[in-house]
Amino acid sequence: MSFESASESAGRSLSVQCCIVGGGPAGMMLGYLLGRSGIRTVVLEKHADFFRDFRGDTVHPSTMQVMQELGLLDDFLKIPHQQLTHMQGLFGATPIRIADLSRLKTQCPFIALMPQWDFLNFLETKGARFPSLQIMKSTEATELVRDSERITGVVAATPQGPLHISADLTVACDGRHSILREQAGLQIEDIGAPIDVLWFRVGKQKTDSDGIFARLQRGQMMVTIDRDDY
């Protein structure tokens, strides 16, 4: 029986071993690993899709090493991406090499530049073969469910109405403004940030230099993420 049909027969309730709140890289990768192991898992994503710009667009060598061990790497590398083996910074007008990844002793000695939504869609597609894994989009966890001192699941808002999910383990992967972290009373250490960050898009010219990762001068810094044509 699918999770959805089980939910309908139970009157908008669902019981799983693990409920992961948040369909970002952490939540989706954890969901894939648990589903692969046969653990009944649901991942809740509040948005209808993964399309969010100005997110982390880098997949690092250590992540690709894990994907190689999981047998996912060959298909992952078929997704359009740029491979960054060297990083240079412009300090004023002087180019300085910041990093040389080609010397790493890993399967992929480079950073893959790829929109985050492509990476998340890839994990969703690969996870679809596991009957124990369900990805529920347009489903936003709004409340933790407690039994005495124990967290036993969440209440989620869906287009069809509230959904009550009971779980042996509830994992909060809902980001820096986590509702679940706040409701659980988990404390964080806020060290602040000395700068403000402005994200914007600039067209790329054929004459632009490749591999320039940062431009720095007199207290100012610009970091560039290559999206091929911008």
Coordinates of C-alpha atoms in Angstrom, one line a residue, residues 67-228:
M67 CA 27.6 9.4 -4.7
Q68 CA 30.2 7.3 -6.3
E69 CA 30.0 4.9 -3.3
L70 CA 26.2 4.8 -3.7
G71 CA 26.4 4.1 -7.4
L72 CA 24.9 7.4 -8.4
L73 CA 27.9 9.3 -9.8
D74 CA 27.8 8.3 -13.5
D75 CA 24.2 9.4 -13.8
F76 CA 24.8 12.6 -11.7
L77 CA 27.6 13.7 -14.0
K78 CA 25.3 13.5 -17.0
I79 CA 23.4 16.5 -15.7
P80 CA 24.7 19.7 -17.3
H81 CA 27.3 21.3 -15.1
Q82 CA 30.6 23.1 -15.1
Q83 CA 33.7 21.5 -13.5
L84 CA 35.8 23.9 -11.4
T85 CA 39.3 22.5 -10.8
H86 CA 41.1 25.8 -10.1
M87 CA 39.9 28.9 -8.3
Q88 CA 41.4 32.3 -8.8
G89 CA 40.8 35.5 -7.0
L90 CA 41.5 39.0 -8.3
F91 CA 43.1 41.0 -5.5
G92 CA 42.8 44.5 -7.0
A93 CA 44.2 43.9 -10.4
T94 CA 46.4 40.9 -9.4
P95 CA 45.2 37.4 -10.1
I96 CA 46.1 34.9 -7.4
R97 CA 45.3 31.2 -7.4
I98 CA 43.2 30.4 -4.3
A99 CA 42.9 26.6 -4.7
D100 CA 44.0 23.7 -6.9
L101 CA 41.5 20.9 -6.6
S102 CA 43.0 18.8 -9.3
R103 CA 45.5 17.4 -6.8
L104 CA 42.8 15.9 -4.5
K105 CA 42.9 12.1 -4.2
T106 CA 39.2 11.6 -4.9
Q107 CA 37.0 10.2 -7.6
C108 CA 36.1 13.8 -8.7
P109 CA 38.9 16.3 -8.0
F110 CA 36.7 19.3 -8.9
I111 CA 33.7 21.2 -7.7
A112 CA 30.6 20.7 -9.9
L113 CA 28.7 23.9 -10.5
M114 CA 25.1 23.0 -10.8
P115 CA 21.8 24.7 -9.9
Q116 CA 20.6 23.2 -6.6
W117 CA 17.2 22.3 -8.0
D118 CA 18.9 20.0 -10.5
F119 CA 20.6 18.2 -7.7
L120 CA 17.4 17.9 -5.6
N121 CA 15.4 16.6 -8.6
F122 CA 18.1 14.1 -9.2
L123 CA 17.9 12.7 -5.7
E124 CA 14.1 12.6 -5.9
T125 CA 14.2 10.7 -9.2
K126 CA 16.7 8.2 -7.9
G127 CA 14.8 7.8 -4.6
A128 CA 11.5 7.0 -6.5
R129 CA 12.6 3.4 -6.9
F130 CA 12.4 2.8 -3.2
P131 CA 8.9 1.9 -2.0
S132 CA 9.8 2.9 1.6
L133 CA 10.5 6.5 0.6
Q134 CA 7.8 9.1 -0.1
I135 CA 8.4 12.8 -1.0
M136 CA 5.4 15.0 -0.2
K137 CA 5.5 18.5 -1.8
S138 CA 3.2 21.4 -1.0
T139 CA 3.3 19.9 2.5
E140 CA 4.4 22.2 5.3
A141 CA 5.1 21.0 8.9
T142 CA 3.4 23.5 11.2
E143 CA 3.5 21.8 14.6
L144 CA 5.4 19.2 16.6
V145 CA 3.4 16.5 18.2
R146 CA 4.4 15.4 21.7
D147 CA 3.7 12.5 24.0
S148 CA 4.9 13.7 27.4
E149 CA 8.5 14.6 26.8
R150 CA 8.9 12.7 23.5
I151 CA 8.4 14.1 20.0
T152 CA 6.2 11.7 18.2
G153 CA 5.6 13.4 14.8
V154 CA 4.3 16.6 13.2
V155 CA 1.1 18.2 12.0
A156 CA 1.4 19.4 8.4
A157 CA -0.6 21.7 6.2
T158 CA -1.5 20.3 2.7
P159 CA -3.8 21.4 -0.1
Q160 CA -6.2 18.7 1.1
G161 CA -6.1 19.9 4.7
P162 CA -4.2 19.0 7.8
L163 CA -2.1 15.8 7.9
H164 CA -1.1 14.2 11.1
I165 CA 2.2 12.2 10.9
S166 CA 3.4 10.0 13.6
A167 CA 7.1 9.0 13.5
D168 CA 9.6 7.1 15.6
L169 CA 12.1 9.8 14.6
T170 CA 11.5 13.4 13.5
V171 CA 14.3 15.2 11.8
A172 CA 14.3 19.0 11.3
C173 CA 15.9 20.0 8.1
D174 CA 13.8 23.1 7.6
G175 CA 16.6 25.6 7.4
R176 CA 17.9 28.6 9.3
H177 CA 14.4 29.8 10.2
S178 CA 13.4 26.4 11.4
I179 CA 9.9 26.2 13.0
L180 CA 10.6 22.8 14.4
R181 CA 13.8 23.9 16.1
E182 CA 12.0 26.8 17.8
Q183 CA 9.1 24.6 18.9
A184 CA 11.5 22.0 20.3
G185 CA 13.3 24.6 22.3
L186 CA 16.7 23.9 20.8
Q187 CA 19.1 26.7 21.4
I188 CA 21.5 28.0 18.8
E189 CA 24.6 30.2 19.1
D190 CA 24.1 33.3 17.0
I191 CA 27.5 34.6 16.1
G192 CA 26.0 37.2 13.8
A193 CA 27.5 38.2 10.4
P194 CA 29.9 41.1 9.7
I195 CA 28.6 41.7 6.2
D196 CA 25.4 41.8 4.2
V197 CA 25.2 39.7 1.1
L198 CA 23.4 40.9 -2.1
W199 CA 22.6 38.2 -4.7
F200 CA 22.2 39.3 -8.3
R201 CA 22.5 38.1 -11.9
V202 CA 24.9 39.4 -14.5
G203 CA 25.1 38.4 -18.1
K204 CA 28.3 36.5 -19.1
Q205 CA 30.4 37.5 -22.1
K206 CA 32.5 35.1 -24.2
T207 CA 35.5 37.2 -23.3
D208 CA 35.0 36.8 -19.6
S209 CA 37.8 34.9 -17.8
D210 CA 36.9 31.4 -16.5
G211 CA 37.8 30.4 -13.0
I212 CA 37.6 33.8 -11.4
F213 CA 35.9 32.9 -8.1
A214 CA 36.3 36.2 -6.2
R215 CA 37.2 39.8 -6.7
L216 CA 38.5 41.7 -3.7
Q217 CA 39.6 45.2 -3.0
R218 CA 39.7 47.6 -0.1
G219 CA 37.0 46.0 2.1
Q220 CA 34.8 44.9 -0.8
M221 CA 34.3 41.4 -2.2
M222 CA 32.4 39.8 -5.0
V223 CA 32.0 36.1 -5.4
T224 CA 30.9 34.7 -8.8
I225 CA 29.2 31.4 -9.5
D226 CA 29.4 30.3 -13.1
R227 CA 26.0 29.4 -14.6
D228 CA 27.4 29.0 -18.1

